[in-house]
Amino acid sequence: MASVQMDVGKYLSRIGYVGPVEPTLEVLRSVHKQHLSSVPFEDLTIHSGGRVQLEPSLLFEKIVNRRRGGFCCENNGLFRWLLVQMGFQVTILSCQVRYPTGLYGPTFDHMILMVTLDGRRWLCDVGFGAVGIFFPLSLDTSDPQEQGHRVYRLREDSGTHFLELQGEENKAETGEWTPLFKFTFEPRSVDDFKEMCLFHESSEESLFFCKSLCTMAKPYGRLTYIGFKLITTTYPTATEGMTKTTRELKADEITDILAEEFGIVLDSPLIPKDEPVNPQEVVY
């Protein structure tokens, strides 16, 4: 935990949360959803000449004061600090993300949080992007947990836990489950993730090095910037299915799009990037 005190009120104002500041499940659910609705998931620091910094005070300066976003270690690292300051019991966990190839990435590929509250355990994650959870998930059940148009479940196998997703297109008792990542309950520290942050900043095996991206939850669904594209995803309703539209961007449009749609103003010029990711063919 950071040795300096956080300005909790300023953080809560940044995410638009108004309500009690106490360690209850209702508060946890609310601040989790508000962070996701207010703070982008983005890697633009990497593509504008900067370096990712995980010190809590620097994360606060970036995400709260400068109204930026970040990737998993940044968003979840700062969110953990908030929760601790509010009185929650929080444990950092390490995840291995499942790649499109079906293989899993290395340890410390992704950070999540486990909150223990009134004898129950909750998975919190405000840093996984487009397919991430909206609200904390119970870690004490393997039953499906529905969140909007998606259903998640947690499956355990020999001490390893798997977060799996069932999308709108196959949401049923017999529908297929897609693994998102796997993890154990071994406690970790923020410093444990620093080496992987360097990897994500510099390796063509990393999504974050290969693509300049920014994505954010919206009332209608999700808005995503990648390279020279702006993708609008509208989530399904009772009468209409999911829709996705892509707009090609010119280089001189990107700065205004980031400011107007995501509230992001960069300190240095962005170098847009959208190259193929080449994950290492290693089974972890």
C-alpha atoms as an extended CHARMM CRD file, in Angstrom:
* protein
*
       284  EXT
         1         1  MET       CA              0.0000000000        0.0000000000        0.0000000000  PROA      1               0.0000000000
         2         2  ALA       CA              1.2160000000        3.4880000000       -0.7830000000  PROA      2               0.0000000000
         3         3  SER       CA              2.8250000000        5.4280000000        2.0710000000  PROA      3               0.0000000000
         4         4  VAL       CA              1.0410000000        8.6500000000        1.0930000000  PROA      4               0.0000000000
         5         5  GLN       CA             -2.6530000000        9.2930000000        1.4980000000  PROA      5               0.0000000000
         6         6  MET       CA             -4.9400000000        9.3360000000       -1.5190000000  PROA      6               0.0000000000
         7         7  ASP       CA             -7.3860000000       12.1600000000       -2.1300000000  PROA      7               0.0000000000
         8         8  VAL       CA            -10.3440000000        9.7810000000       -2.1750000000  PROA      8               0.0000000000
         9         9  GLY       CA            -12.8550000000       12.5390000000       -2.8520000000  PROA      9               0.0000000000
        10        10  LYS       CA            -10.9790000000       13.6540000000       -5.9500000000  PROA      10              0.0000000000
        11        11  TYR       CA            -10.8060000000       10.0730000000       -7.2770000000  PROA      11              0.0000000000
        12        12  LEU       CA            -14.5270000000        9.5550000000       -6.6750000000  PROA      12              0.0000000000
        13        13  SER       CA            -15.2800000000       12.8550000000       -8.4080000000  PROA      13              0.0000000000
        14        14  ARG       CA            -13.1570000000       11.7210000000      -11.3720000000  PROA      14              0.0000000000
        15        15  ILE       CA            -15.3240000000        8.6240000000      -11.8230000000  PROA      15              0.0000000000
        16        16  GLY       CA            -18.6040000000       10.3850000000      -11.0810000000  PROA      16              0.0000000000
        17        17  TYR       CA            -19.4070000000        8.4560000000       -7.9200000000  PROA      17              0.0000000000
        18        18  VAL       CA            -21.6860000000       10.0780000000       -5.3560000000  PROA      18              0.0000000000
        19        19  GLY       CA            -22.6040000000        8.0190000000       -2.3120000000  PROA      19              0.0000000000
        20        20  PRO       CA            -21.3440000000        6.4720000000        0.9040000000  PROA      20              0.0000000000
        21        21  VAL       CA            -17.6220000000        5.8050000000        1.3220000000  PROA      21              0.0000000000
        22        22  GLU       CA            -17.6090000000        2.5710000000        3.2920000000  PROA      22              0.0000000000
        23        23  PRO       CA            -16.5830000000       -1.0520000000        2.6450000000  PROA      23              0.0000000000
        24        24  THR       CA            -19.8810000000       -2.6140000000        1.5770000000  PROA      24              0.0000000000
        25        25  LEU       CA            -20.7890000000       -4.7390000000       -1.4380000000  PROA      25              0.0000000000
        26        26  GLU       CA            -23.1220000000       -2.0650000000       -2.7640000000  PROA      26              0.0000000000
        27        27  VAL       CA            -20.3470000000        0.5280000000       -2.6770000000  PROA      27              0.0000000000
        28        28  LEU       CA            -17.8790000000       -1.9100000000       -4.2480000000  PROA      28              0.0000000000
        29        29  ARG       CA            -20.2490000000       -2.6130000000       -7.1270000000  PROA      29              0.0000000000
        30        30  SER       CA            -20.9110000000        1.0770000000       -7.6620000000  PROA      30              0.0000000000
        31        31  VAL       CA            -17.3050000000        2.3050000000       -7.7260000000  PROA      31              0.0000000000
        32        32  HSD       CA            -16.3130000000       -0.6530000000       -9.9450000000  PROA      32              0.0000000000
        33        33  LYS       CA            -18.9550000000        0.2350000000      -12.5270000000  PROA      33              0.0000000000
        34        34  GLN       CA            -18.2280000000        3.9670000000      -12.2960000000  PROA      34              0.0000000000
        35        35  HSD       CA            -14.5100000000        3.4790000000      -12.8950000000  PROA      35              0.0000000000
        36        36  LEU       CA            -15.2250000000        1.4070000000      -16.0040000000  PROA      36              0.0000000000
        37        37  SER       CA            -17.6770000000        4.0410000000      -17.2710000000  PROA      37              0.0000000000
        38        38  SER       CA            -15.2820000000        6.9440000000      -16.7080000000  PROA      38              0.0000000000
        39        39  VAL       CA            -11.6870000000        5.7770000000      -17.1720000000  PROA      39              0.0000000000
        40        40  PRO       CA            -10.5100000000        4.4960000000      -20.5740000000  PROA      40              0.0000000000
        41        41  PHE       CA             -8.5380000000        1.3080000000      -21.0630000000  PROA      41              0.0000000000
        42        42  GLU       CA             -5.6330000000        2.5900000000      -23.1600000000  PROA      42              0.0000000000
        43        43  ASP       CA             -1.9550000000        2.1970000000      -23.9900000000  PROA      43              0.0000000000
        44        44  LEU       CA             -1.3000000000        5.5840000000      -25.5910000000  PROA      44              0.0000000000
        45        45  THR       CA              1.6230000000        6.3890000000      -23.2970000000  PROA      45              0.0000000000
        46        46  ILE       CA              3.6190000000        3.6860000000      -25.0940000000  PROA      46              0.0000000000
        47        47  HSD       CA              2.8700000000        5.3060000000      -28.4800000000  PROA      47              0.0000000000
        48        48  SER       CA              3.5690000000        8.9010000000      -27.4830000000  PROA      48              0.0000000000
        49        49  GLY       CA              7.0930000000        8.6040000000      -26.1390000000  PROA      49              0.0000000000
        50        50  GLY       CA              6.3060000000        7.8210000000      -22.5080000000  PROA      50              0.0000000000
        51        51  ARG       CA              6.9180000000        4.9560000000      -20.0920000000  PROA      51              0.0000000000
        52        52  VAL       CA              4.3910000000        3.1300000000      -17.9220000000  PROA      52              0.0000000000
        53        53  GLN       CA              4.8600000000        3.9700000000      -14.2440000000  PROA      53              0.0000000000
        54        54  LEU       CA              3.2110000000        1.8680000000      -11.5220000000  PROA      54              0.0000000000
        55        55  GLU       CA              3.8940000000        4.0430000000       -8.4700000000  PROA      55              0.0000000000
        56        56  PRO       CA              0.4880000000        4.8940000000       -6.9470000000  PROA      56              0.0000000000
        57        57  SER       CA              1.1070000000        8.6500000000       -6.7660000000  PROA      57              0.0000000000
        58        58  LEU       CA              2.0930000000        8.7170000000      -10.4560000000  PROA      58              0.0000000000
        59        59  LEU       CA             -0.9640000000        6.6870000000      -11.4110000000  PROA      59              0.0000000000
        60        60  PHE       CA             -3.1400000000        9.1330000000       -9.4880000000  PROA      60              0.0000000000
        61        61  GLU       CA             -1.5340000000       12.0460000000      -11.3150000000  PROA      61              0.0000000000
        62        62  LYS       CA             -2.0960000000       10.3860000000      -14.6890000000  PROA      62              0.0000000000
        63        63  ILE       CA             -5.5930000000        8.9330000000      -14.2920000000  PROA      63              0.0000000000
        64        64  VAL       CA             -7.2160000000       11.3410000000      -11.8390000000  PROA      64              0.0000000000
        65        65  ASN       CA             -5.4680000000       14.6860000000      -12.2850000000  PROA      65              0.0000000000
        66        66  ARG       CA             -4.7440000000       14.4040000000      -16.0150000000  PROA      66              0.0000000000
        67        67  ARG       CA             -7.8940000000       12.3700000000      -16.7250000000  PROA      67              0.0000000000
        68        68  ARG       CA             -6.0770000000        9.6920000000      -18.7010000000  PROA      68              0.0000000000
        69        69  GLY       CA             -6.5920000000        5.9350000000      -18.6140000000  PROA      69              0.0000000000
        70        70  GLY       CA             -4.2280000000        2.9770000000      -18.6530000000  PROA      70              0.0000000000
        71        71  PHE       CA             -3.9210000000       -0.7480000000      -19.1540000000  PROA      71              0.0000000000
        72        72  CYS       CA             -4.4920000000       -3.4370000000      -16.5290000000  PROA      72              0.0000000000
        73        73  CYS       CA             -1.6900000000       -2.7290000000      -14.0560000000  PROA      73              0.0000000000
        74        74  GLU       CA             -2.4190000000        0.9830000000      -14.1390000000  PROA      74              0.0000000000
        75        75  ASN       CA             -6.2000000000        0.8480000000      -13.7850000000  PROA      75              0.0000000000
        76        76  ASN       CA             -6.2810000000       -2.0250000000      -11.3130000000  PROA      76              0.0000000000
        77        77  GLY       CA             -3.2370000000       -0.7530000000       -9.4400000000  PROA      77              0.0000000000
        78        78  LEU       CA             -4.8790000000        2.6160000000       -8.8070000000  PROA      78              0.0000000000
        79        79  PHE       CA             -8.2980000000        1.0550000000       -8.1340000000  PROA      79              0.0000000000
        80        80  ARG       CA             -6.7060000000       -1.1560000000       -5.4820000000  PROA      80              0.0000000000
        81        81  TRP       CA             -5.3160000000        1.9120000000       -3.7370000000  PROA      81              0.0000000000
        82        82  LEU       CA             -8.7870000000        3.4680000000       -3.7270000000  PROA      82              0.0000000000
        83        83  LEU       CA            -10.3850000000        0.3510000000       -2.2660000000  PROA      83              0.0000000000
        84        84  VAL       CA             -7.7610000000        0.0600000000        0.4790000000  PROA      84              0.0000000000
        85        85  GLN       CA             -8.2520000000        3.7150000000        1.3810000000  PROA      85              0.0000000000
        86        86  MET       CA            -12.0010000000        3.0420000000        1.6280000000  PROA      86              0.0000000000
        87        87  GLY       CA            -11.4330000000        0.1820000000        4.0580000000  PROA      87              0.0000000000
        88        88  PHE       CA            -11.6750000000       -2.8740000000        1.7910000000  PROA      88              0.0000000000
        89        89  GLN       CA             -9.4250000000       -5.9230000000        2.1750000000  PROA      89              0.0000000000
        90        90  VAL       CA             -7.7300000000       -6.3100000000       -1.2150000000  PROA      90              0.0000000000
        91        91  THR       CA             -5.3310000000       -8.9290000000       -2.5970000000  PROA      91              0.0000000000
        92        92  ILE       CA             -3.4900000000       -8.5270000000       -5.9060000000  PROA      92              0.0000000000
        93        93  LEU       CA             -3.5800000000      -11.6420000000       -8.1130000000  PROA      93              0.0000000000
        94        94  SER       CA             -1.6960000000      -12.5320000000      -11.2840000000  PROA      94              0.0000000000
        95        95  CYS       CA             -3.4520000000      -13.8020000000      -14.4220000000  PROA      95              0.0000000000
        96        96  GLN       CA             -2.3570000000      -15.5480000000      -17.5860000000  PROA      96              0.0000000000
        97        97  VAL       CA             -4.4500000000      -14.2700000000      -20.4990000000  PROA      97              0.0000000000
        98        98  ARG       CA             -5.6650000000      -16.7190000000      -23.1230000000  PROA      98              0.0000000000
        99        99  TYR       CA             -4.4970000000      -15.7210000000      -26.5960000000  PROA      99              0.0000000000
       100       100  PRO       CA             -6.5040000000      -16.2770000000      -29.8160000000  PROA      100             0.0000000000
       101       101  THR       CA             -4.1330000000      -19.1900000000      -30.5270000000  PROA      101             0.0000000000
       102       102  GLY       CA             -5.5870000000      -21.0010000000      -27.5150000000  PROA      102             0.0000000000
       103       103  LEU       CA             -2.3590000000      -20.6830000000      -25.5320000000  PROA      103             0.0000000000
       104       104  TYR       CA             -1.9650000000      -18.7050000000      -22.3330000000  PROA      104             0.0000000000
       105       105  GLY       CA              0.4380000000      -15.8520000000      -21.7330000000  PROA      105             0.0000000000
       106       106  PRO       CA              3.0430000000      -15.8250000000      -18.9740000000  PROA      106             0.0000000000
       107       107  THR       CA              2.5200000000      -15.1050000000      -15.3000000000  PROA      107             0.0000000000
       108       108  PHE       CA              1.9250000000      -11.3980000000      -14.5340000000  PROA      108             0.0000000000
       109       109  ASP       CA              0.4110000000      -10.8920000000      -17.9870000000  PROA      109             0.0000000000
       110       110  HSD       CA             -2.6510000000       -9.3570000000      -16.3230000000  PROA      110             0.0000000000
       111       111  MET       CA             -3.4680000000       -8.0190000000      -12.8480000000  PROA      111             0.0000000000
       112       112  ILE       CA             -6.7780000000       -8.5710000000      -11.0710000000  PROA      112             0.0000000000
       113       113  LEU       CA             -7.9700000000       -7.9000000000       -7.5340000000  PROA      113             0.0000000000
       114       114  MET       CA             -9.6190000000      -10.1400000000       -4.9630000000  PROA      114             0.0000000000
       115       115  VAL       CA            -11.7220000000       -8.3180000000       -2.3770000000  PROA      115             0.0000000000
       116       116  THR       CA            -12.6750000000      -10.2010000000        0.7820000000  PROA      116             0.0000000000
       117       117  LEU       CA            -15.8290000000       -8.8110000000        2.3360000000  PROA      117             0.0000000000
       118       118  ASP       CA            -17.9430000000      -10.3240000000        5.1200000000  PROA      118             0.0000000000
       119       119  GLY       CA            -16.3620000000      -13.7330000000        4.5570000000  PROA      119             0.0000000000
       120       120  ARG       CA            -16.9820000000      -13.7410000000        0.7980000000  PROA      120             0.0000000000
       121       121  ARG       CA            -14.4830000000      -13.2380000000       -2.0250000000  PROA      121             0.0000000000
       122       122  TRP       CA            -15.0460000000      -11.0360000000       -5.0690000000  PROA      122             0.0000000000
       123       123  LEU       CA            -13.0850000000      -10.7180000000       -8.3030000000  PROA      123             0.0000000000
       124       124  CYS       CA            -12.6340000000       -7.0820000000       -9.3400000000  PROA      124             0.0000000000
       125       125  ASP       CA            -11.1390000000       -6.0420000000      -12.6660000000  PROA      125             0.0000000000
       126       126  VAL       CA            -11.3630000000       -2.5260000000      -14.1180000000  PROA      126             0.0000000000
       127       127  GLY       CA             -8.5220000000       -3.1370000000      -16.5810000000  PROA      127             0.0000000000
       128       128  PHE       CA             -9.4090000000       -5.8540000000      -19.0930000000  PROA      128             0.0000000000
       129       129  GLY       CA            -10.9650000000       -3.8690000000      -21.9190000000  PROA      129             0.0000000000
       130       130  ALA       CA            -13.7800000000       -4.9020000000      -24.2120000000  PROA      130             0.0000000000
       131       131  VAL       CA            -14.7730000000       -8.2890000000      -22.7640000000  PROA      131             0.0000000000
       132       132  GLY       CA            -14.1430000000       -7.4370000000      -19.1310000000  PROA      132             0.0000000000
       133       133  ILE       CA            -16.6830000000       -7.6700000000      -16.3280000000  PROA      133             0.0000000000
       134       134  PHE       CA            -18.9890000000       -4.7670000000      -15.4370000000  PROA      134             0.0000000000
       135       135  PHE       CA            -19.3870000000       -5.6280000000      -11.7630000000  PROA      135             0.0000000000
       136       136  PRO       CA            -17.3950000000       -7.7490000000       -9.2840000000  PROA      136             0.0000000000
       137       137  LEU       CA            -17.8670000000      -11.5050000000       -9.6950000000  PROA      137             0.0000000000
       138       138  SER       CA            -18.3220000000      -13.8930000000       -6.7930000000  PROA      138             0.0000000000
       139       139  LEU       CA            -15.3210000000      -16.1810000000       -6.3970000000  PROA      139             0.0000000000
       140       140  ASP       CA            -17.3000000000      -18.5030000000       -4.1480000000  PROA      140             0.0000000000
       141       141  THR       CA            -19.4770000000      -20.0950000000       -6.8250000000  PROA      141             0.0000000000
       142       142  SER       CA            -19.0560000000      -21.8730000000      -10.1380000000  PROA      142             0.0000000000
       143       143  ASP       CA            -22.5930000000      -20.9640000000      -11.2050000000  PROA      143             0.0000000000
       144       144  PRO       CA            -23.0630000000      -18.6850000000      -14.2160000000  PROA      144             0.0000000000
       145       145  GLN       CA            -23.1640000000      -14.9760000000      -13.3270000000  PROA      145             0.0000000000
       146       146  GLU       CA            -25.1010000000      -12.8070000000      -15.7670000000  PROA      146             0.0000000000
       147       147  GLN       CA            -24.0560000000       -9.2200000000      -16.4390000000  PROA      147             0.0000000000
       148       148  GLY       CA            -26.0780000000       -7.4710000000      -19.1080000000  PROA      148             0.0000000000
       149       149  HSD       CA            -25.7890000000       -9.2880000000      -22.4370000000  PROA      149             0.0000000000
       150       150  ARG       CA            -22.9740000000      -11.5250000000      -21.1800000000  PROA      150             0.0000000000
       151       151  VAL       CA            -22.6670000000      -14.4490000000      -18.8100000000  PROA      151             0.0000000000
       152       152  TYR       CA            -19.4810000000      -15.2920000000      -16.9270000000  PROA      152             0.0000000000
       153       153  ARG       CA            -18.4690000000      -18.2340000000      -14.8110000000  PROA      153             0.0000000000
       154       154  LEU       CA            -15.4600000000      -19.2300000000      -12.7290000000  PROA      154             0.0000000000
       155       155  ARG       CA            -14.1920000000      -22.7710000000      -13.1050000000  PROA      155             0.0000000000
       156       156  GLU       CA            -11.5870000000      -24.3730000000      -10.8470000000  PROA      156             0.0000000000
       157       157  ASP       CA             -9.1830000000      -27.1570000000      -11.8260000000  PROA      157             0.0000000000
       158       158  SER       CA             -6.4520000000      -28.3600000000       -9.4490000000  PROA      158             0.0000000000
       159       159  GLY       CA             -6.1050000000      -25.0040000000       -7.7400000000  PROA      159             0.0000000000
       160       160  THR       CA             -6.1620000000      -22.9470000000      -10.9270000000  PROA      160             0.0000000000
       161       161  HSD       CA             -9.2110000000      -20.7760000000      -11.5760000000  PROA      161             0.0000000000
       162       162  PHE       CA            -10.4970000000      -19.9480000000      -15.0500000000  PROA      162             0.0000000000
       163       163  LEU       CA            -12.6920000000      -16.9730000000      -15.9170000000  PROA      163             0.0000000000
       164       164  GLU       CA            -14.9010000000      -17.9210000000      -18.8430000000  PROA      164             0.0000000000
       165       165  LEU       CA            -17.3470000000      -15.9460000000      -20.9750000000  PROA      165             0.0000000000
       166       166  GLN       CA            -20.5350000000      -16.8930000000      -22.7360000000  PROA      166             0.0000000000
       167       167  GLY       CA            -21.5010000000      -14.2360000000      -25.2690000000  PROA      167             0.0000000000
       168       168  GLU       CA            -24.9240000000      -13.1400000000      -26.4690000000  PROA      168             0.0000000000
       169       169  GLU       CA            -24.7250000000      -15.3670000000      -29.5490000000  PROA      169             0.0000000000
       170       170  ASN       CA            -24.5000000000      -18.6120000000      -27.5430000000  PROA      170             0.0000000000
       171       171  LYS       CA            -26.0250000000      -17.6580000000      -24.1890000000  PROA      171             0.0000000000
       172       172  ALA       CA            -27.8180000000      -20.8210000000      -23.0670000000  PROA      172             0.0000000000
       173       173  GLU       CA            -27.3640000000      -23.7810000000      -20.7560000000  PROA      173             0.0000000000
       174       174  THR       CA            -25.6930000000      -25.6820000000      -23.6020000000  PROA      174             0.0000000000
       175       175  GLY       CA            -23.7810000000      -22.6900000000      -24.9950000000  PROA      175             0.0000000000
       176       176  GLU       CA            -20.0110000000      -22.7270000000      -25.3680000000  PROA      176             0.0000000000
       177       177  TRP       CA            -17.7210000000      -21.0530000000      -22.8530000000  PROA      177             0.0000000000
       178       178  THR       CA            -14.6610000000      -19.0800000000      -23.9270000000  PROA      178             0.0000000000
       179       179  PRO       CA            -11.7840000000      -18.8660000000      -21.4180000000  PROA      179             0.0000000000
       180       180  LEU       CA            -10.4900000000      -15.3200000000      -20.8610000000  PROA      180             0.0000000000
       181       181  PHE       CA             -7.7080000000      -15.9080000000      -18.3440000000  PROA      181             0.0000000000
       182       182  LYS       CA             -6.5470000000      -18.2040000000      -15.5550000000  PROA      182             0.0000000000
       183       183  PHE       CA             -5.1460000000      -17.4490000000      -12.1120000000  PROA      183             0.0000000000
       184       184  THR       CA             -4.4630000000      -18.7220000000       -8.6050000000  PROA      184             0.0000000000
       185       185  PHE       CA             -5.0970000000      -17.1230000000       -5.2240000000  PROA      185             0.0000000000
       186       186  GLU       CA             -1.3840000000      -16.5820000000       -4.5300000000  PROA      186             0.0000000000
       187       187  PRO       CA             -0.9690000000      -12.9980000000       -3.2780000000  PROA      187             0.0000000000
       188       188  ARG       CA              1.1930000000      -10.7310000000       -5.4360000000  PROA      188             0.0000000000
       189       189  SER       CA              2.6030000000       -7.2040000000       -5.2430000000  PROA      189             0.0000000000
       190       190  VAL       CA              2.5970000000       -4.3560000000       -7.7430000000  PROA      190             0.0000000000
       191       191  ASP       CA              6.3750000000       -4.7050000000       -8.1450000000  PROA      191             0.0000000000
       192       192  ASP       CA              5.8680000000       -8.2610000000       -9.4250000000  PROA      192             0.0000000000
       193       193  PHE       CA              4.3250000000       -6.8270000000      -12.6000000000  PROA      193             0.0000000000
       194       194  LYS       CA              7.0880000000       -4.3740000000      -13.5390000000  PROA      194             0.0000000000
       195       195  GLU       CA              8.9860000000       -6.8020000000      -15.7830000000  PROA      195             0.0000000000
       196       196  MET       CA              5.8590000000       -7.6170000000      -17.7800000000  PROA      196             0.0000000000
       197       197  CYS       CA              5.1310000000       -3.9160000000      -18.1480000000  PROA      197             0.0000000000
       198       198  LEU       CA              8.5130000000       -3.5360000000      -19.8310000000  PROA      198             0.0000000000
       199       199  PHE       CA              7.6080000000       -6.4690000000      -22.0850000000  PROA      199             0.0000000000
       200       200  HSD       CA              4.3320000000       -4.8300000000      -23.1040000000  PROA      200             0.0000000000
       201       201  GLU       CA              6.1440000000       -1.5750000000      -23.8590000000  PROA      201             0.0000000000
       202       202  SER       CA              8.7640000000       -3.1030000000      -26.1210000000  PROA      202             0.0000000000
       203       203  SER       CA              7.8340000000       -6.5250000000      -27.5470000000  PROA      203             0.0000000000
       204       204  GLU       CA              6.1590000000       -7.2870000000      -30.8740000000  PROA      204             0.0000000000
       205       205  GLU       CA              4.5830000000      -10.2240000000      -29.0200000000  PROA      205             0.0000000000
       206       206  SER       CA              2.4840000000       -7.7310000000      -27.0450000000  PROA      206             0.0000000000
       207       207  LEU       CA             -0.8360000000       -6.2660000000      -28.1480000000  PROA      207             0.0000000000
       208       208  PHE       CA              0.0510000000       -3.0010000000      -26.4440000000  PROA      208             0.0000000000
       209       209  PHE       CA              3.3120000000       -2.5390000000      -28.3530000000  PROA      209             0.0000000000
       210       210  CYS       CA              1.7360000000       -3.4380000000      -31.6910000000  PROA      210             0.0000000000
       211       211  LYS       CA             -1.4340000000       -1.3430000000      -31.4810000000  PROA      211             0.0000000000
       212       212  SER       CA             -2.2150000000        2.1530000000      -30.2640000000  PROA      212             0.0000000000
       213       213  LEU       CA             -5.5840000000        1.6400000000      -28.6310000000  PROA      213             0.0000000000
       214       214  CYS       CA             -8.1480000000        3.2390000000      -26.3910000000  PROA      214             0.0000000000
       215       215  THR       CA            -11.5220000000        1.7790000000      -25.4520000000  PROA      215             0.0000000000
       216       216  MET       CA            -14.2510000000        2.8300000000      -23.0780000000  PROA      216             0.0000000000
       217       217  ALA       CA            -17.6740000000        1.6620000000      -21.9570000000  PROA      217             0.0000000000
       218       218  LYS       CA            -20.5390000000        3.8590000000      -23.1500000000  PROA      218             0.0000000000
       219       219  PRO       CA            -24.2550000000        3.8460000000      -22.2560000000  PROA      219             0.0000000000
       220       220  TYR       CA            -25.0130000000        2.2090000000      -25.6060000000  PROA      220             0.0000000000
       221       221  GLY       CA            -22.0790000000       -0.2260000000      -25.5850000000  PROA      221             0.0000000000
       222       222  ARG       CA            -18.4170000000        0.5310000000      -26.2810000000  PROA      222             0.0000000000
       223       223  LEU       CA            -16.2700000000        2.9170000000      -28.3030000000  PROA      223             0.0000000000
       224       224  THR       CA            -12.8070000000        1.7800000000      -29.3940000000  PROA      224             0.0000000000
       225       225  TYR       CA             -9.9370000000        3.5290000000      -31.1320000000  PROA      225             0.0000000000
       226       226  ILE       CA             -7.2180000000        1.3480000000      -32.7370000000  PROA      226             0.0000000000
       227       227  GLY       CA             -4.5500000000        2.6610000000      -35.1090000000  PROA      227             0.0000000000
       228       228  PHE       CA             -6.5210000000        4.5280000000      -37.7700000000  PROA      228             0.0000000000
       229       229  LYS       CA             -9.9530000000        3.1450000000      -36.8950000000  PROA      229             0.0000000000
       230       230  LEU       CA            -12.8220000000        4.1320000000      -34.6090000000  PROA      230             0.0000000000
       231       231  ILE       CA            -15.1200000000        1.2200000000      -33.8030000000  PROA      231             0.0000000000
       232       232  THR       CA            -18.5800000000        1.7210000000      -32.3210000000  PROA      232             0.0000000000
       233       233  THR       CA            -20.1980000000       -1.3390000000      -30.7380000000  PROA      233             0.0000000000
       234       234  THR       CA            -23.8540000000       -1.1800000000      -29.7250000000  PROA      234             0.0000000000
       235       235  TYR       CA            -24.8800000000       -3.8840000000      -27.2760000000  PROA      235             0.0000000000
       236       236  PRO       CA            -28.0130000000       -5.9470000000      -27.9470000000  PROA      236             0.0000000000
       237       237  THR       CA            -31.4140000000       -5.0070000000      -26.5620000000  PROA      237             0.0000000000
       238       238  ALA       CA            -34.6910000000       -6.8860000000      -26.2540000000  PROA      238             0.0000000000
       239       239  THR       CA            -35.5600000000       -5.9150000000      -29.8320000000  PROA      239             0.0000000000
       240       240  GLU       CA            -32.2240000000       -5.5270000000      -31.6260000000  PROA      240             0.0000000000
       241       241  GLY       CA            -29.0010000000       -7.5130000000      -31.8690000000  PROA      241             0.0000000000
       242       242  MET       CA            -25.4480000000       -6.3140000000      -31.4150000000  PROA      242             0.0000000000
       243       243  THR       CA            -24.1100000000       -3.9670000000      -34.0910000000  PROA      243             0.0000000000
       244       244  LYS       CA            -20.5710000000       -2.8370000000      -34.8860000000  PROA      244             0.0000000000
       245       245  THR       CA            -19.4990000000       -0.0510000000      -37.2320000000  PROA      245             0.0000000000
       246       246  THR       CA            -15.9730000000        0.9840000000      -38.1930000000  PROA      246             0.0000000000
       247       247  ARG       CA            -14.8950000000        4.4520000000      -39.2720000000  PROA      247             0.0000000000
       248       248  GLU       CA            -11.5530000000        4.9540000000      -40.9990000000  PROA      248             0.0000000000
       249       249  LEU       CA             -9.6420000000        7.8800000000      -39.5280000000  PROA      249             0.0000000000
       250       250  LYS       CA             -7.1800000000       10.2880000000      -41.0790000000  PROA      250             0.0000000000
       251       251  ALA       CA             -4.0330000000       11.0140000000      -39.0900000000  PROA      251             0.0000000000
       252       252  ASP       CA             -5.0760000000       14.6000000000      -38.3830000000  PROA      252             0.0000000000
       253       253  GLU       CA             -8.4310000000       13.4630000000      -36.9430000000  PROA      253             0.0000000000
       254       254  ILE       CA             -7.0790000000       11.2480000000      -34.1890000000  PROA      254             0.0000000000
       255       255  THR       CA             -6.0910000000       13.9500000000      -31.6950000000  PROA      255             0.0000000000
       256       256  ASP       CA             -9.5790000000       15.4720000000      -31.7900000000  PROA      256             0.0000000000
       257       257  ILE       CA            -11.2510000000       12.0530000000      -31.5430000000  PROA      257             0.0000000000
       258       258  LEU       CA             -9.2610000000       11.1920000000      -28.4290000000  PROA      258             0.0000000000
       259       259  ALA       CA            -10.1310000000       14.5260000000      -26.8200000000  PROA      259             0.0000000000
       260       260  GLU       CA            -13.8030000000       14.6250000000      -27.7750000000  PROA      260             0.0000000000
       261       261  GLU       CA            -14.7460000000       10.9660000000      -27.3370000000  PROA      261             0.0000000000
       262       262  PHE       CA            -12.3890000000        9.8100000000      -24.5640000000  PROA      262             0.0000000000
       263       263  GLY       CA            -11.3870000000       13.0350000000      -22.8280000000  PROA      263             0.0000000000
       264       264  ILE       CA             -7.7010000000       12.3280000000      -23.4860000000  PROA      264             0.0000000000
       265       265  VAL       CA             -5.1620000000       15.0400000000      -24.2350000000  PROA      265             0.0000000000
       266       266  LEU       CA             -1.6440000000       13.6910000000      -24.7060000000  PROA      266             0.0000000000
       267       267  ASP       CA              1.5250000000       15.4950000000      -23.6550000000  PROA      267             0.0000000000
       268       268  SER       CA              3.3990000000       14.3860000000      -26.7800000000  PROA      268             0.0000000000
       269       269  PRO       CA              2.3590000000       13.5380000000      -30.3580000000  PROA      269             0.0000000000
       270       270  LEU       CA              0.8320000000       10.1090000000      -30.8710000000  PROA      270             0.0000000000
       271       271  ILE       CA              2.3020000000        7.7050000000      -33.4110000000  PROA      271             0.0000000000
       272       272  PRO       CA             -0.7120000000        5.6100000000      -34.5160000000  PROA      272             0.0000000000
       273       273  LYS       CA              0.0370000000        1.9250000000      -34.8530000000  PROA      273             0.0000000000
       274       274  ASP       CA             -1.9270000000       -1.1780000000      -35.8440000000  PROA      274             0.0000000000
       275       275  GLU       CA              0.4310000000       -4.0390000000      -36.6070000000  PROA      275             0.0000000000
       276       276  PRO       CA             -0.1150000000       -7.8110000000      -36.2490000000  PROA      276             0.0000000000
       277       277  VAL       CA              0.6510000000       -9.3020000000      -32.8500000000  PROA      277             0.0000000000
       278       278  ASN       CA              3.0140000000      -12.2650000000      -32.8730000000  PROA      278             0.0000000000
       279       279  PRO       CA              2.6310000000      -14.0420000000      -29.5270000000  PROA      279             0.0000000000
       280       280  GLN       CA              5.3430000000      -16.5390000000      -28.7020000000  PROA      280             0.0000000000
       281       281  GLU       CA              4.2730000000      -20.1170000000      -29.2780000000  PROA      281             0.0000000000
       282       282  VAL       CA              4.9870000000      -21.2760000000      -25.7490000000  PROA      282             0.0000000000
       283       283  VAL       CA              2.6210000000      -23.2470000000      -23.5320000000  PROA      283             0.0000000000
       284       284  TYR       CA              2.4540000000      -21.8100000000      -20.0270000000  PROA      284             0.0000000000
